[in-house]
Amino acid sequence: MARIVLQEVTKRFGRDVVAVDRVSMEIADGEFMVLVGPSGCGKTTLLRIIAGLEEVSDGEVVIGDRIVTDLAPKHRDIAMVFQNYALYPHMTVAQNIAIGLRLRKRPKAEVAEKVGAAARVLGLEPLLGRKPSELSGGQRQRVAMGRAMVREPHAFLMDEPLSNLDAKLRVQMRAELARLRDQLGTTTIYVTHDQVEAMTLGDRVAVMRDGVVQQLDTPQNLYAQPVNMFVAAFIGSPSMNLFEATIEKGHVVFGGHRLPVPGGLAGRSGPVVVGIRPSDFEDADVWRDESRTVLEVPVSVVEELGAEANVIFTLDARPASDSADGRTPQEEGGEEAQVPLVADAGTTVCTACVDARTRARAGERVRLSVDPARLHFFEHGSGRVLNGAAPVTVTTGS
């Protein structure tokens, strides 16, 4: 095991494309670090730089006590698990797991011992004689992980290893990965676009956008204290509702509603962006709390999910944007962050995750309560947080 340090790492393609922009971070020995973000944010490029599959344009990569920036991949002592399993179809499970050791001409007894140990950890012992065509997708991915494990590398690098699996298998393999993380304690960098994987697996998570790490922190801090609108929208499912509003005389005003603002913002006035987590709403006719403000809103759709219900409604407030092309953070965040409906101009589609006993119905109005203390406020234009905690570890970009 070893720590990994990135110092001002930059990767350019040609003159104009900056895929990774001055990223600095330290992954501790034994830490499980997740890189998450939408397609094209630079997370896989950064992983390939650490692996030695991409040359850096600027900066340094340190693994353990060695600067490996100019070393070939085979000299970095890392093991990769890819999105596609990359198994040899003519070899058995045991042979696929052992291939790396055999290429290094390790003794047969050592190979057998390590393959057996990996198979026990991964639950592959009954399958060692099978070939990949006889395995399920989850079993194939476990074989790929076993091949990486037997190497006993300084670090594991995983590039979206669960994205080819169906939903049920992804949940199962997520649990397997969490168990392996705790059992092996090997330094791991894990790339995904799925924020649920990031939240459930990572000791810390780096949220990336346009080659820059927007925020690097624990999953819970990312959720509770996002440093900007992009992180707020990307982390959490359903994503945070974000819309434009105005602070006037100690209240935030939007769509005919007035809510008190926290004391730290009471003296502020002017336009802001308000964020409300769907889980911070409740149906006021199911859960009565006189300390909460009530908003009466028109219902567009009700998604009944058994234990809870998603109430989709509209607000007479402009959707927030912090990008030059006018896209909202939800639109930029990709499939997982998109809202399910398209709003009319000047209105925002929002989601409230409420008790399943709600009587809300499409075409009617519902009374939703929200605690003003749980609102998030961001600067209009820049998208930086106004009411969060002191900024946590954030890399600088251009």
Coordinates of N, CA and C in Angstrom, one line a residue, residues 88-238:
Y88 N -9.6 -13.1 -20.6 CA -9.2 -14.0 -21.7 C -10.3 -15.1 -21.9
P89 N -11.0 -15.1 -23.0 CA -12.2 -16.0 -23.1 C -11.8 -17.5 -23.1
H90 N -10.5 -17.8 -23.6 CA -10.1 -19.2 -23.7 C -9.5 -19.8 -22.3
M91 N -9.4 -18.9 -21.3 CA -8.8 -19.3 -20.0 C -9.9 -19.5 -19.0
T92 N -9.7 -20.3 -18.0 CA -10.6 -20.5 -16.9 C -10.5 -19.3 -16.0
V93 N -11.4 -19.3 -15.0 CA -11.4 -18.2 -14.0 C -10.0 -18.2 -13.2
A94 N -9.6 -19.4 -12.8 CA -8.3 -19.5 -12.1 C -7.1 -19.0 -13.0
Q95 N -7.1 -19.3 -14.3 CA -6.1 -18.9 -15.2 C -6.1 -17.4 -15.4
N96 N -7.3 -16.8 -15.5 CA -7.5 -15.4 -15.6 C -6.9 -14.6 -14.4
I97 N -7.3 -15.2 -13.2 CA -6.8 -14.5 -12.0 C -5.3 -14.6 -11.9
A98 N -4.7 -15.7 -12.4 CA -3.3 -15.9 -12.2 C -2.4 -15.3 -13.3
I99 N -3.0 -14.8 -14.3 CA -2.2 -14.5 -15.5 C -1.1 -13.5 -15.2
G100 N -1.4 -12.5 -14.4 CA -0.3 -11.5 -14.0 C 0.8 -12.1 -13.3
L101 N 0.5 -13.0 -12.4 CA 1.6 -13.7 -11.6 C 2.4 -14.6 -12.5
R102 N 1.8 -15.3 -13.4 CA 2.5 -16.2 -14.3 C 3.4 -15.4 -15.2
L103 N 3.0 -14.3 -15.7 CA 3.8 -13.4 -16.6 C 5.0 -13.0 -15.8
R104 N 4.9 -12.8 -14.5 CA 6.1 -12.4 -13.7 C 6.9 -13.6 -13.2
K105 N 6.5 -14.8 -13.7 CA 7.2 -16.1 -13.4 C 7.3 -16.3 -11.9
R106 N 6.2 -16.1 -11.2 CA 6.1 -16.4 -9.8 C 6.1 -18.0 -9.6
P107 N 6.6 -18.5 -8.5 CA 6.5 -20.0 -8.3 C 5.1 -20.5 -8.3
K108 N 4.9 -21.7 -8.8 CA 3.5 -22.3 -8.9 C 2.8 -22.3 -7.6
A109 N 3.5 -22.7 -6.5 CA 2.9 -22.7 -5.2 C 2.4 -21.4 -4.8
E110 N 3.1 -20.3 -5.0 CA 2.7 -19.0 -4.7 C 1.5 -18.6 -5.5
V111 N 1.5 -18.9 -6.8 CA 0.4 -18.6 -7.6 C -0.9 -19.2 -7.1
A112 N -0.8 -20.5 -6.8 CA -2.0 -21.3 -6.4 C -2.5 -20.7 -5.0
E113 N -1.6 -20.4 -4.2 CA -2.0 -19.8 -2.9 C -2.7 -18.5 -3.0
K114 N -2.2 -17.6 -3.8 CA -2.8 -16.3 -4.0 C -4.1 -16.4 -4.8
V115 N -4.2 -17.2 -5.8 CA -5.4 -17.4 -6.5 C -6.5 -17.9 -5.6
G116 N -6.1 -18.9 -4.7 CA -7.1 -19.5 -3.8 C -7.6 -18.5 -2.8
A117 N -6.7 -17.6 -2.3 CA -7.0 -16.6 -1.3 C -8.0 -15.6 -1.9
A118 N -7.7 -15.1 -3.1 CA -8.5 -14.2 -3.8 C -9.9 -14.8 -4.1
A119 N -9.9 -16.0 -4.5 CA -11.2 -16.7 -4.8 C -12.1 -16.8 -3.6
R120 N -11.5 -17.1 -2.4 CA -12.2 -17.2 -1.2 C -12.8 -15.8 -0.8
V121 N -12.0 -14.7 -0.9 CA -12.5 -13.4 -0.6 C -13.7 -13.0 -1.5
L122 N -13.6 -13.3 -2.8 CA -14.5 -12.9 -3.8 C -15.7 -13.9 -4.0
G123 N -15.7 -15.0 -3.3 CA -16.7 -16.0 -3.5 C -16.7 -16.7 -4.8
L124 N -15.5 -16.9 -5.4 CA -15.3 -17.5 -6.7 C -14.8 -18.9 -6.7
E125 N -14.7 -19.5 -5.5 CA -14.1 -20.9 -5.4 C -14.9 -21.9 -6.2
P126 N -16.2 -21.9 -6.2 CA -16.9 -22.9 -7.1 C -16.8 -22.6 -8.6
L127 N -16.2 -21.5 -9.0 CA -16.2 -21.1 -10.4 C -14.8 -21.2 -11.0
L128 N -13.8 -21.6 -10.3 CA -12.5 -21.5 -10.7 C -12.2 -22.3 -12.0
G129 N -13.0 -23.3 -12.3 CA -12.8 -24.1 -13.5 C -13.6 -23.6 -14.7
R130 N -14.5 -22.6 -14.5 CA -15.3 -22.2 -15.6 C -14.6 -21.1 -16.4
K131 N -15.1 -20.9 -17.6 CA -14.6 -19.9 -18.5 C -15.5 -18.7 -18.5
P132 N -15.0 -17.5 -18.9 CA -15.8 -16.3 -18.8 C -17.2 -16.4 -19.5
S133 N -17.4 -17.1 -20.5 CA -18.7 -17.2 -21.2 C -19.7 -17.9 -20.3
E134 N -19.3 -18.6 -19.3 CA -20.2 -19.4 -18.4 C -20.5 -18.6 -17.1
L135 N -20.1 -17.3 -17.1 CA -20.2 -16.5 -15.9 C -21.2 -15.3 -16.2
S136 N -21.8 -14.8 -15.1 CA -22.7 -13.6 -15.2 C -21.8 -12.4 -15.2
G137 N -22.4 -11.2 -15.5 CA -21.6 -10.0 -15.5 C -20.9 -9.7 -14.2
G138 N -21.7 -9.9 -13.1 CA -21.1 -9.7 -11.8 C -20.0 -10.6 -11.5
Q139 N -20.1 -11.9 -11.9 CA -19.0 -12.8 -11.6 C -17.8 -12.5 -12.4
R140 N -18.0 -12.0 -13.7 CA -16.8 -11.6 -14.5 C -16.1 -10.4 -13.9
Q141 N -16.9 -9.5 -13.3 CA -16.2 -8.3 -12.7 C -15.4 -8.7 -11.5
R142 N -16.0 -9.7 -10.7 CA -15.2 -10.2 -9.6 C -13.9 -10.9 -10.0
V143 N -14.0 -11.6 -11.1 CA -12.7 -12.2 -11.6 C -11.7 -11.1 -12.0
A144 N -12.2 -10.1 -12.6 CA -11.3 -9.0 -13.0 C -10.7 -8.3 -11.7
M145 N -11.5 -8.2 -10.6 CA -11.0 -7.7 -9.4 C -10.0 -8.7 -8.7
G146 N -10.2 -10.0 -8.9 CA -9.3 -11.0 -8.3 C -8.0 -10.9 -9.0
R147 N -8.0 -10.7 -10.3 CA -6.7 -10.6 -11.1 C -5.9 -9.4 -10.6
A148 N -6.6 -8.3 -10.2 CA -5.9 -7.2 -9.7 C -5.4 -7.4 -8.2
M149 N -6.2 -8.1 -7.4 CA -5.9 -8.4 -6.0 C -4.6 -9.2 -5.8
V150 N -4.5 -10.2 -6.7 CA -3.4 -11.2 -6.4 C -2.0 -10.5 -6.7
R151 N -2.0 -9.4 -7.4 CA -0.8 -8.6 -7.6 C -0.3 -8.0 -6.3
E152 N -1.2 -7.8 -5.3 CA -0.8 -7.0 -4.1 C -0.1 -5.7 -4.5
P153 N -0.7 -4.9 -5.3 CA -0.1 -3.7 -5.7 C -0.1 -2.6 -4.7
H154 N 0.6 -1.5 -5.0 CA 0.6 -0.3 -4.1 C -0.8 0.3 -4.1
A155 N -1.5 0.2 -5.2 CA -2.8 0.9 -5.3 C -3.7 0.2 -6.4
F156 N -5.0 0.2 -6.2 CA -6.0 -0.2 -7.2 C -6.5 1.1 -7.9
L157 N -6.6 1.0 -9.2 CA -7.2 2.1 -10.0 C -8.4 1.4 -10.7
M158 N -9.6 1.9 -10.4 CA -10.9 1.3 -11.0 C -11.6 2.3 -11.8
D159 N -11.8 2.0 -13.1 CA -12.5 2.9 -14.0 C -13.9 2.4 -14.3
E160 N -14.9 3.0 -13.6 CA -16.3 2.6 -13.8 C -16.5 1.1 -13.9
P161 N -16.0 0.3 -12.9 CA -16.1 -1.1 -13.1 C -17.5 -1.7 -13.0
L162 N -18.5 -0.9 -12.6 CA -19.9 -1.5 -12.4 C -20.8 -1.0 -13.5
S163 N -20.4 -0.1 -14.4 CA -21.3 0.5 -15.3 C -21.9 -0.4 -16.4
N164 N -21.3 -1.6 -16.6 CA -21.9 -2.5 -17.5 C -22.9 -3.5 -16.9
L165 N -23.1 -3.4 -15.6 CA -24.0 -4.3 -14.9 C -25.4 -3.7 -14.8
D166 N -26.4 -4.6 -14.7 CA -27.8 -4.1 -14.5 C -27.9 -3.6 -13.1
A167 N -29.1 -3.0 -12.9 CA -29.3 -2.2 -11.6 C -29.1 -3.1 -10.4
K168 N -29.7 -4.3 -10.4 CA -29.6 -5.2 -9.3 C -28.2 -5.7 -9.0
L169 N -27.5 -6.0 -10.1 CA -26.1 -6.4 -9.9 C -25.2 -5.3 -9.4
R170 N -25.5 -4.1 -9.8 CA -24.7 -2.9 -9.4 C -24.8 -2.8 -7.9
V171 N -26.1 -2.9 -7.4 CA -26.2 -2.8 -5.9 C -25.5 -3.9 -5.2
Q172 N -25.5 -5.1 -5.7 CA -24.8 -6.3 -5.1 C -23.3 -6.1 -5.2
M173 N -22.8 -5.6 -6.3 CA -21.4 -5.4 -6.5 C -20.9 -4.2 -5.7
R174 N -21.7 -3.2 -5.5 CA -21.4 -2.1 -4.6 C -21.1 -2.6 -3.2
A175 N -22.0 -3.5 -2.7 CA -21.8 -4.1 -1.4 C -20.5 -4.9 -1.3
E176 N -20.2 -5.6 -2.4 CA -19.0 -6.4 -2.5 C -17.8 -5.5 -2.4
L177 N -17.8 -4.4 -3.1 CA -16.7 -3.5 -3.1 C -16.5 -2.8 -1.8
A178 N -17.6 -2.5 -1.1 CA -17.5 -1.9 0.2 C -16.9 -2.9 1.2
R179 N -17.2 -4.2 1.1 CA -16.6 -5.2 1.9 C -15.1 -5.3 1.7
L180 N -14.8 -5.4 0.4 CA -13.4 -5.5 0.0 C -12.6 -4.3 0.5
R181 N -13.2 -3.1 0.4 CA -12.5 -1.9 0.8 C -12.1 -2.0 2.3
D182 N -13.0 -2.5 3.1 CA -12.8 -2.6 4.5 C -11.8 -3.8 4.8
Q183 N -11.9 -4.9 4.0 CA -11.1 -6.0 4.3 C -9.6 -5.9 3.8
L184 N -9.4 -5.3 2.6 CA -8.1 -5.2 2.1 C -7.3 -4.0 2.5
G185 N -8.0 -2.9 2.6 CA -7.3 -1.7 3.1 C -6.3 -1.2 2.1
T186 N -6.4 -1.5 0.8 CA -5.5 -1.1 -0.2 C -5.9 0.3 -0.7
T187 N -4.9 1.2 -0.9 CA -5.2 2.5 -1.5 C -5.9 2.3 -2.8
T188 N -7.0 3.0 -3.0 CA -7.9 2.8 -4.2 C -8.4 4.1 -4.7
I189 N -8.3 4.3 -6.0 CA -8.9 5.4 -6.7 C -10.0 4.9 -7.6
Y190 N -11.2 5.3 -7.5 CA -12.3 4.8 -8.1 C -13.0 5.8 -8.9
V191 N -13.2 5.6 -10.2 CA -13.8 6.6 -11.1 C -15.3 6.2 -11.4
T192 N -16.2 7.1 -11.3 CA -17.6 6.8 -11.6 C -18.3 8.1 -12.0
H193 N -19.4 7.9 -12.7 CA -20.3 9.1 -13.0 C -21.5 9.0 -12.1
D194 N -21.6 7.9 -11.3 CA -22.8 7.6 -10.5 C -22.6 8.1 -9.1
Q195 N -23.3 9.2 -8.7 CA -23.1 9.8 -7.4 C -23.5 8.8 -6.3
V196 N -24.4 7.9 -6.5 CA -24.7 6.9 -5.4 C -23.5 6.0 -5.1
E197 N -22.8 5.6 -6.1 CA -21.6 4.8 -5.9 C -20.6 5.6 -5.2
A198 N -20.5 6.9 -5.6 CA -19.5 7.8 -4.9 C -19.8 7.9 -3.4
M199 N -21.1 8.2 -3.1 CA -21.5 8.4 -1.7 C -21.3 7.2 -0.8
T200 N -21.6 6.0 -1.4 CA -21.6 4.8 -0.6 C -20.2 4.2 -0.5
L201 N -19.3 4.4 -1.4 CA -18.0 3.7 -1.4 C -16.9 4.6 -0.9
G202 N -16.9 5.9 -1.1 CA -15.7 6.7 -0.9 C -15.5 7.1 0.5
D203 N -14.2 7.0 1.0 CA -13.8 7.6 2.2 C -13.9 9.1 2.0
R204 N -13.4 9.6 0.9 CA -13.5 10.9 0.4 C -13.9 10.9 -1.1
V205 N -14.5 12.0 -1.5 CA -15.0 12.1 -2.9 C -14.5 13.4 -3.5
A206 N -14.0 13.3 -4.7 CA -13.6 14.5 -5.5 C -14.6 14.7 -6.6
V207 N -15.4 15.8 -6.5 CA -16.3 16.1 -7.6 C -15.7 17.0 -8.6
M208 N -15.7 16.5 -9.9 CA -14.9 17.2 -10.9 C -15.9 17.8 -12.0
R209 N -15.4 18.9 -12.5 CA -16.1 19.6 -13.6 C -15.1 20.3 -14.5
D210 N -15.2 20.1 -15.8 CA -14.3 20.7 -16.7 C -12.8 20.6 -16.3
G211 N -12.4 19.5 -15.8 CA -11.0 19.2 -15.5 C -10.6 19.8 -14.2
V212 N -11.5 20.4 -13.4 CA -11.1 21.0 -12.1 C -11.9 20.3 -11.0
V213 N -11.2 20.0 -9.9 CA -11.9 19.4 -8.7 C -12.6 20.6 -8.0
Q214 N -13.9 20.5 -8.0 CA -14.7 21.5 -7.4 C -14.7 21.4 -5.9
Q215 N -14.8 20.2 -5.4 CA -14.8 20.0 -3.9 C -14.3 18.6 -3.6
L216 N -13.5 18.5 -2.6 CA -12.9 17.3 -2.2 C -13.2 17.1 -0.7
D217 N -14.0 16.1 -0.3 CA -14.4 16.0 1.1 C -15.1 14.7 1.3
T218 N -15.6 14.5 2.5 CA -16.3 13.3 2.8 C -17.7 13.3 2.1
P219 N -18.3 12.2 1.9 CA -19.6 12.2 1.2 C -20.6 13.0 2.0
Q220 N -20.7 12.9 3.3 CA -21.7 13.6 4.0 C -21.5 15.1 4.0
N221 N -20.2 15.6 4.0 CA -20.0 17.0 3.9 C -20.3 17.5 2.5
L222 N -20.1 16.7 1.5 CA -20.4 17.2 0.1 C -21.9 17.4 0.1
Y223 N -22.7 16.5 0.7 CA -24.1 16.6 0.7 C -24.6 17.8 1.5
A224 N -24.1 17.9 2.7 CA -24.6 18.9 3.6 C -24.0 20.3 3.4
Q225 N -22.7 20.4 2.9 CA -22.1 21.7 2.8 C -21.4 21.8 1.4
P226 N -22.2 21.8 0.4 CA -21.6 22.0 -1.0 C -21.0 23.4 -1.1
V227 N -19.9 23.5 -1.8 CA -19.2 24.8 -1.9 C -19.7 25.6 -3.1
N228 N -20.5 25.0 -4.0 CA -21.0 25.7 -5.1 C -22.3 25.0 -5.6
M229 N -23.0 25.7 -6.6 CA -24.2 25.1 -7.1 C -24.0 23.8 -7.8
F230 N -22.9 23.6 -8.5 CA -22.6 22.4 -9.3 C -22.6 21.2 -8.3
V231 N -21.8 21.3 -7.3 CA -21.7 20.2 -6.3 C -23.0 20.0 -5.7
A232 N -23.7 21.0 -5.3 CA -25.1 20.9 -4.7 C -26.0 20.1 -5.6
A233 N -26.0 20.4 -6.9 CA -26.9 19.7 -7.8 C -26.5 18.3 -8.1
F234 N -25.1 18.1 -8.2 CA -24.6 16.8 -8.6 C -24.8 15.7 -7.5
I235 N -24.5 16.1 -6.3 CA -24.6 15.2 -5.1 C -26.0 15.2 -4.5
G236 N -26.6 14.0 -4.5 CA -27.9 13.9 -4.0 C -28.9 13.4 -5.1
S237 N -29.8 12.5 -4.7 CA -30.8 12.0 -5.7 C -32.1 11.8 -5.0
P238 N -33.2 12.5 -5.5 CA -33.2 13.5 -6.6 C -32.3 14.7 -6.3

